[in-house]
Tab-separated table of C-alpha atoms and ligand atoms in Angstrom:
chain	number	residue	atom	x	y	z
T	203	MET	CA	-22.703	-22.011	-57.529
T	204	THR	CA	-25.118	-18.726	-58.165
T	205	ALA	CA	-23.552	-15.234	-57.454
T	206	GLU	CA	-23.896	-13.921	-53.958
T	207	ARG	CA	-24.705	-16.078	-51.851
T	208	HIS	CA	-24.884	-14.551	-48.233
T	209	ILE	CA	-22.865	-15.679	-45.548
T	210	LEU	CA	-23.349	-14.708	-41.739
T	211	ILE	CA	-20.626	-14.443	-39.847
T	212	LEU	CA	-20.899	-14.017	-35.791
T	213	GLY	CA	-18.182	-12.454	-34.960
T	214	GLY	CA	-15.939	-10.071	-32.305
T	215	THR	CA	-12.967	-12.469	-32.185
T	216	THR	CA	-9.615	-12.391	-34.562
T	217	GLU	CA	-10.554	-16.026	-36.134
T	218	ALA	CA	-13.976	-14.041	-37.576
T	219	ARG	CA	-11.962	-11.198	-38.394
T	220	ARG	CA	-9.685	-13.318	-40.760
T	221	LEU	CA	-12.426	-15.944	-41.878
T	222	ALA	CA	-14.084	-12.335	-43.039
T	223	ALA	CA	-10.955	-11.594	-45.243
T	224	GLU	CA	-10.696	-14.568	-46.824
T	225	LEU	CA	-14.770	-14.951	-47.800
T	226	ALA	CA	-15.034	-11.384	-48.677
T	227	ALA	CA	-12.546	-12.120	-51.265
T	228	GLU	CA	-14.355	-14.570	-52.930
T	229	PRO	CA	-16.909	-12.685	-55.337
T	230	ALA	CA	-19.174	-15.457	-55.201
T	231	LEU	CA	-20.005	-14.810	-51.905
T	232	ARG	CA	-21.450	-11.946	-50.047
T	233	VAL	CA	-20.088	-11.516	-46.557
T	234	THR	CA	-21.636	-9.674	-43.455
T	235	SER	CA	-20.278	-9.918	-40.247
T	236	SER	CA	-21.934	-9.043	-36.977
T	237	LEU	CA	-20.250	-7.943	-33.542
T	238	ALA	CA	-22.358	-7.184	-30.294
T	239	GLY	CA	-21.362	-3.372	-29.711
T	240	ARG	CA	-19.776	-4.006	-27.062
T	241	VAL	CA	-16.324	-2.232	-27.397
T	242	ALA	CA	-16.400	1.843	-28.909
T	243	GLU	CA	-13.922	1.630	-31.157
T	244	PRO	CA	-14.008	-2.034	-32.863
T	245	ARG	CA	-11.706	-3.639	-35.242
T	246	LEU	CA	-13.716	-4.013	-38.181
T	247	PRO	CA	-13.805	-6.747	-40.470
T	248	ALA	CA	-13.630	-7.041	-44.455
T	249	GLY	CA	-17.183	-6.912	-45.973
T	250	GLN	CA	-20.352	-5.736	-44.985
T	251	VAL	CA	-20.927	-4.808	-40.821
T	252	ARG	CA	-23.944	-4.886	-38.657
T	253	ILE	CA	-23.272	-4.050	-34.843
T	254	GLY	CA	-25.947	-4.847	-32.083
T	255	GLY	CA	-28.178	-7.498	-31.029
T	256	PHE	CA	-30.602	-9.442	-32.926
T	257	GLY	CA	-33.273	-9.618	-30.232
T	258	GLY	CA	-32.713	-13.113	-29.055
T	259	SER	CA	-33.155	-16.036	-31.227
T	260	GLU	CA	-36.327	-15.187	-32.677
T	261	GLY	CA	-34.750	-11.986	-33.969
T	262	LEU	CA	-31.653	-13.783	-35.342
T	263	ALA	CA	-34.373	-16.361	-37.277
T	264	ARG	CA	-35.709	-13.619	-38.645
T	265	TRP	CA	-33.161	-11.800	-39.596
T	266	LEU	CA	-31.460	-15.005	-41.386
T	267	ARG	CA	-34.748	-15.330	-43.363
T	268	GLU	CA	-35.177	-11.598	-44.512
T	269	GLN	CA	-31.524	-10.895	-45.086
T	270	GLN	CA	-31.255	-14.512	-47.362
T	271	VAL	CA	-28.649	-16.167	-45.321
T	272	ASP	CA	-27.332	-19.586	-47.142
T	273	ALA	CA	-24.688	-20.123	-44.035
T	274	LEU	CA	-24.102	-19.142	-40.224
T	275	ILE	CA	-20.978	-18.949	-39.012
T	276	ASP	CA	-20.624	-18.885	-35.506
T	277	ALA	CA	-17.399	-17.161	-34.842
T	278	THR	CA	-17.964	-15.699	-31.364
T	279	HIS	CA	-15.403	-16.180	-28.554
T	280	PRO	CA	-15.693	-19.307	-26.835
T	281	PHE	CA	-17.293	-17.718	-24.178
T	282	ALA	CA	-20.019	-15.885	-25.590
T	283	GLU	CA	-22.608	-18.412	-24.424
T	284	ARG	CA	-25.863	-16.794	-25.535
T	285	ILE	CA	-25.114	-16.050	-28.716
T	286	SER	CA	-24.076	-19.345	-29.637
T	287	PHE	CA	-27.176	-20.817	-28.371
T	288	ASN	CA	-29.252	-18.497	-30.116
T	289	ALA	CA	-27.363	-19.053	-33.049
T	290	ALA	CA	-28.066	-22.754	-32.892
T	291	ARG	CA	-31.879	-22.499	-32.330
T	292	ALA	CA	-31.726	-19.745	-34.961
T	293	ALA	CA	-30.221	-21.867	-37.383
T	294	ALA	CA	-32.336	-25.148	-37.014
T	295	GLU	CA	-35.918	-23.050	-37.092
T	296	VAL	CA	-34.840	-21.584	-40.690
T	297	HIS	CA	-33.309	-24.570	-41.496
T	298	VAL	CA	-29.524	-22.735	-42.337
T	299	PRO	CA	-26.211	-25.045	-42.133
T	300	LEU	CA	-24.590	-23.950	-39.003
T	301	LEU	CA	-21.156	-24.054	-37.860
T	302	ALA	CA	-19.011	-23.276	-34.084
T	303	LEU	CA	-15.255	-21.847	-35.649
T	304	ARG	CA	-13.656	-22.394	-32.170
T	305	ARG	CA	-9.970	-22.140	-31.901
T	306	PRO	CA	-8.394	-25.489	-29.721
T	307	GLY	CA	-8.304	-24.145	-25.923
T	308	TRP	CA	-4.872	-23.545	-23.885
T	309	VAL	CA	-3.160	-26.977	-22.770
T	310	PRO	CA	-0.727	-26.638	-19.482
T	311	GLY	CA	3.449	-27.406	-19.760
T	312	GLU	CA	5.836	-28.373	-17.717
T	313	GLY	CA	6.056	-25.730	-15.100
T	314	ASP	CA	2.913	-24.647	-15.164
T	315	HIS	CA	0.590	-24.110	-11.760
T	316	TRP	CA	-2.894	-24.430	-12.930
T	317	HIS	CA	-6.483	-24.352	-11.126
T	318	PRO	CA	-8.634	-25.080	-13.644
T	319	VAL	CA	-12.338	-23.536	-12.275
T	320	ALA	CA	-15.955	-24.123	-14.112
T	321	SER	CA	-17.328	-20.144	-13.254
T	322	LEU	CA	-16.129	-16.825	-12.594
T	323	ALA	CA	-17.694	-17.354	-9.363
T	324	GLU	CA	-15.749	-20.066	-8.783
T	325	ALA	CA	-12.372	-18.150	-9.275
T	326	ALA	CA	-13.223	-15.556	-7.065
T	327	ASP	CA	-13.882	-18.952	-4.339
T	328	VAL	CA	-10.519	-19.806	-4.795
T	329	LEU	CA	-8.233	-16.502	-4.920
T	330	PRO	CA	-8.219	-15.813	-1.531
T	331	ALA	CA	-5.755	-19.404	-1.077
T	332	LEU	CA	-3.477	-18.491	-3.903
T	333	GLY	CA	-2.529	-15.122	-3.591
T	334	GLU	CA	-2.925	-11.715	-3.174
T	335	ARG	CA	-1.969	-9.343	-5.532
T	336	VAL	CA	-4.154	-10.549	-8.743
T	337	PHE	CA	-3.673	-9.684	-12.485
T	338	LEU	CA	-7.557	-10.655	-13.978
T	339	THR	CA	-7.896	-11.047	-17.690
T	340	THR	CA	-11.390	-12.124	-17.706
T	341	GLY	CA	-12.790	-9.001	-19.340
T	342	ARG	CA	-14.718	-6.102	-17.645
T	343	MET	CA	-17.933	-8.077	-18.141
T	344	GLY	CA	-17.513	-10.058	-15.014
T	345	LEU	CA	-16.175	-7.963	-12.855
T	346	ALA	CA	-19.094	-8.793	-10.154
T	347	ALA	CA	-18.227	-12.099	-9.407
T	348	PHE	CA	-14.854	-10.621	-7.499
T	349	ALA	CA	-16.519	-7.667	-6.172
T	350	HIS	CA	-16.862	-8.833	-2.595
T	351	LEU	CA	-12.959	-9.834	-1.996
T	352	SER	CA	-11.233	-6.789	0.311
T	353	GLY	CA	-8.383	-8.687	0.695
T	354	GLN	CA	-6.873	-8.665	-2.740
T	355	TRP	CA	-5.570	-6.073	-4.759
T	356	PHE	CA	-6.276	-6.336	-8.449
T	357	LEU	CA	-4.603	-5.646	-11.808
T	358	VAL	CA	-7.682	-5.334	-14.502
T	359	ARG	CA	-6.394	-4.753	-17.978
T	360	SER	CA	-9.184	-4.689	-20.203
T	361	VAL	CA	-10.314	-2.941	-23.791
T	362	ASP	CA	-13.026	-0.615	-22.418
T	363	ALA	CA	-13.190	0.922	-18.900
T	364	PRO	CA	-15.042	-0.950	-16.431
T	365	GLU	CA	-17.997	-0.360	-14.710
T	366	PRO	CA	-18.751	-1.398	-10.988
T	367	PRO	CA	-19.666	-3.166	-9.414
T	368	ALA	CA	-15.711	-3.928	-9.218
T	369	PRO	CA	-13.452	-4.957	-6.812
T	370	PRO	CA	-13.112	-2.392	-3.917
T	371	ARG	CA	-8.907	-2.567	-4.423
T	372	MET	CA	-8.024	-2.591	-8.202
T	373	GLU	CA	-5.742	-0.533	-10.628
T	374	VAL	CA	-7.059	-0.458	-14.791
T	375	LEU	CA	-5.183	-1.116	-17.535
T	376	LEU	CA	-6.927	-0.458	-20.476
T	377	ASP	CA	-5.033	-2.267	-23.171
T	378	ARG	CA	-5.960	-4.959	-25.855
T	379	GLY	CA	-3.390	-7.443	-27.845
T	380	PRO	CA	-1.464	-8.942	-28.529
T	381	PHE	CA	0.684	-8.794	-26.035
T	382	THR	CA	4.335	-9.739	-25.368
T	383	VAL	CA	6.246	-12.578	-23.131
T	384	ALA	CA	8.543	-9.749	-22.307
T	385	GLY	CA	5.791	-7.066	-21.633
T	386	GLU	CA	3.868	-9.554	-19.861
T	387	ARG	CA	6.758	-10.494	-17.575
T	388	GLU	CA	7.342	-6.504	-17.142
T	389	LEU	CA	3.995	-5.916	-16.129
T	390	LEU	CA	4.178	-9.260	-13.420
T	391	ARG	CA	7.278	-7.767	-11.902
T	392	ARG	CA	6.094	-4.336	-11.531
T	393	HIS	CA	3.166	-4.753	-10.165
T	394	ALA	CA	4.246	-7.814	-8.047
T	395	ILE	CA	1.809	-10.292	-9.555
T	396	ASP	CA	1.341	-13.541	-7.398
T	397	VAL	CA	-1.811	-15.279	-9.049
T	398	LEU	CA	-3.183	-14.744	-12.563
T	399	VAL	CA	-6.872	-15.168	-13.594
T	400	THR	CA	-7.935	-15.874	-16.989
T	401	LYS	CA	-10.270	-17.186	-19.356
T	402	ASP	CA	-9.532	-20.516	-21.495
T	403	SER	CA	-10.016	-18.193	-24.720
T	404	GLY	CA	-7.036	-20.274	-26.471
T	405	ALA	CA	-6.205	-16.768	-27.983
T	406	ALA	CA	-2.758	-16.868	-29.903
T	407	ALA	CA	-2.583	-12.867	-29.196
T	408	THR	CA	-3.283	-13.496	-25.381
T	409	ALA	CA	-1.034	-16.823	-24.410
T	410	ALA	CA	2.436	-15.037	-23.395
T	411	LYS	CA	1.111	-14.499	-19.928
T	412	LEU	CA	0.972	-17.766	-19.204
T	413	THR	CA	4.393	-18.139	-20.317
T	414	ALA	CA	5.508	-14.885	-18.453
T	415	ALA	CA	3.558	-16.652	-15.161
T	416	ARG	CA	5.033	-20.123	-15.740
T	417	GLU	CA	8.148	-18.383	-15.921
T	418	ALA	CA	7.507	-16.504	-12.504
T	419	GLY	CA	6.231	-19.893	-10.842
T	420	ILE	CA	2.769	-17.848	-10.406
T	421	PRO	CA	-0.085	-20.018	-10.405
T	422	VAL	CA	-3.108	-19.052	-12.748
T	423	VAL	CA	-6.916	-19.460	-12.652
T	424	VAL	CA	-8.064	-20.903	-15.873
T	425	VAL	CA	-11.863	-20.936	-16.193
T	426	ARG	CA	-12.655	-24.211	-18.538
T	427	ARG	CA	-15.144	-23.287	-21.163
T	428	PRO	CA	-19.027	-23.912	-21.927
T	429	PRO	CA	-19.812	-26.453	-23.980
T	430	VAL	CA	-20.614	-25.873	-27.580
T	431	PRO	CA	-24.565	-26.658	-28.370
T	432	GLU	CA	-25.618	-29.547	-28.741
T	433	GLY	CA	-25.385	-31.453	-32.272
T	434	VAL	CA	-23.318	-27.960	-33.549
T	435	ARG	CA	-20.629	-28.679	-36.172
T	436	VAL	CA	-16.940	-27.522	-34.601
T	437	ALA	CA	-14.236	-26.150	-37.344
T	438	SER	CA	-10.696	-25.435	-34.814
T	439	GLY	CA	-9.580	-23.670	-37.351
T	440	VAL	CA	-10.284	-20.511	-40.005
T	441	GLY	CA	-9.122	-22.483	-43.341
T	442	GLU	CA	-11.625	-25.579	-42.046
T	443	ALA	CA	-14.591	-23.673	-41.705
T	444	VAL	CA	-13.721	-21.938	-45.485
T	445	GLY	CA	-13.624	-25.750	-46.369
T	446	TRP	CA	-17.192	-25.806	-44.839
T	447	VAL	CA	-18.514	-23.161	-46.466
T	448	TRP	CA	-17.401	-24.414	-50.170
T	449	SER	CA	-18.884	-27.934	-49.318
T	450	THR	CA	-22.360	-26.378	-47.666
T	451	LEU	CA	-22.590	-24.095	-51.023
T	452	GLY	CA	-22.073	-26.556	-53.345
B	799	NAP	P1	-23.208	-13.234	-24.839
B	799	NAP	O1	-23.358	-12.991	-23.191
B	799	NAP	O2	-23.368	-14.830	-25.780
B	799	NAP	O3	-24.223	-12.132	-25.982
B	799	NAP	C1	-25.099	-11.604	-25.447
B	799	NAP	C2	-26.149	-11.010	-26.163
B	799	NAP	O4	-25.380	-10.268	-26.850
B	799	NAP	C3	-26.888	-11.857	-27.620
B	799	NAP	O5	-28.208	-12.635	-26.275
B	799	NAP	C4	-27.167	-10.913	-28.575
B	799	NAP	O6	-27.855	-10.357	-27.935
B	799	NAP	C5	-25.367	-9.900	-28.231
B	799	NAP	N1	-24.585	-10.653	-29.007
B	799	NAP	C6	-23.901	-11.290	-28.462
B	799	NAP	N2	-22.539	-11.483	-30.024
B	799	NAP	C7	-23.435	-10.767	-30.824
B	799	NAP	C8	-22.708	-10.485	-32.132
B	799	NAP	N3	-21.025	-11.379	-32.829
B	799	NAP	N4	-23.225	-9.991	-33.109
B	799	NAP	C9	-24.578	-9.733	-32.450
B	799	NAP	N5	-24.957	-9.527	-31.203
B	799	NAP	C10	-24.499	-10.286	-30.306
B	799	NAP	O7	-21.961	-12.766	-25.329
B	799	NAP	P2	-20.996	-11.957	-24.745
B	799	NAP	O8	-20.186	-12.543	-23.976
B	799	NAP	O9	-21.378	-10.491	-24.104
B	799	NAP	O10	-19.841	-11.499	-25.738
B	799	NAP	C11	-20.497	-10.422	-27.334
B	799	NAP	C12	-19.580	-10.767	-27.957
B	799	NAP	O11	-18.123	-10.234	-27.504
B	799	NAP	C13	-19.553	-11.418	-28.659
B	799	NAP	O12	-19.583	-11.572	-29.986
B	799	NAP	C14	-17.760	-12.094	-28.840
B	799	NAP	O13	-17.670	-12.726	-29.864
B	799	NAP	C15	-17.284	-10.962	-27.867
B	799	NAP	N6	-16.566	-11.005	-26.846
B	799	NAP	C16	-16.624	-11.568	-26.258
B	799	NAP	C17	-16.033	-12.435	-24.705
B	799	NAP	C18	-16.137	-12.711	-23.632
B	799	NAP	O14	-15.565	-13.634	-22.580
B	799	NAP	N7	-17.340	-13.569	-23.643
B	799	NAP	C19	-14.260	-11.663	-25.190
B	799	NAP	C20	-13.925	-11.211	-26.312
B	799	NAP	C21	-14.596	-10.839	-27.591
B	799	NAP	P3	-29.522	-10.625	-29.110
B	799	NAP	O15	-30.124	-11.482	-28.014
B	799	NAP	O16	-30.291	-9.228	-28.976
B	799	NAP	O17	-29.025	-11.006	-30.343
């Protein structure tokens, strides 16, 4: 293989950081990670980092061409729908091989009371029938979907402070994972939480709340993932993605 093949990782997840660390250790590869710039102090991955949007699929296609990217890995959060769509479009346009890295979703176990919904709006619709003290862990960006619920009290956990519109009765807890079962158990108890809302991120770092909810017999509203863009190849783990890079670059 000729030196310095360029890999672009669309990041913002634990898996993206782990993948960057593995690939950046390879002398034959130049690795750039791209972050959206939503988090004020992001955990920076190994290798080069660029921050901010590309300007739609056209901007991303231009960047891939100008920076002579040899392979693109969309390792964004399973709910970051727009960037994944842009990646599929841009990669097809400039003929750069694309892989989506998606950790598997969570699976309910015995004793779980899960209510799967298709969107945050649907989560807000089912909430009043399920509880009054809500632990909301879907991130600060989608808070507007719950802003009309005045009958519920919300504990909102997010990395950075949310902005309005937001529910009228809420407390904000600024924190980021990994979280422990003991910590989550204590949080549910202290705030007398009777319903949890989460996206099906599948992340190990944030799965402890599901165990704590199961133990406490609390219902969980689980927002299902949007589909990966049609035709895009998917890897479920970092090792598989690394293997794909080598087989793709030849
Ligand atoms: P999104 O709705 O899919 O993307 C919105 C716009 O943000 C994109 O069109 C793109 O702007 C820019 N963008 C997103 N990810 C980018 C990246 N990795 N590098 C450069 N630009 C990016 O995404 P989102 O849901 O707002 O999530 C933003 C980032 O946060 C993602 O990278 C994701 O991995 C991470 N994240 C998201 C969630 C979540 O629940 N959605 C949770 C944890 C982490 P342009 O069109 O200008 O290129």
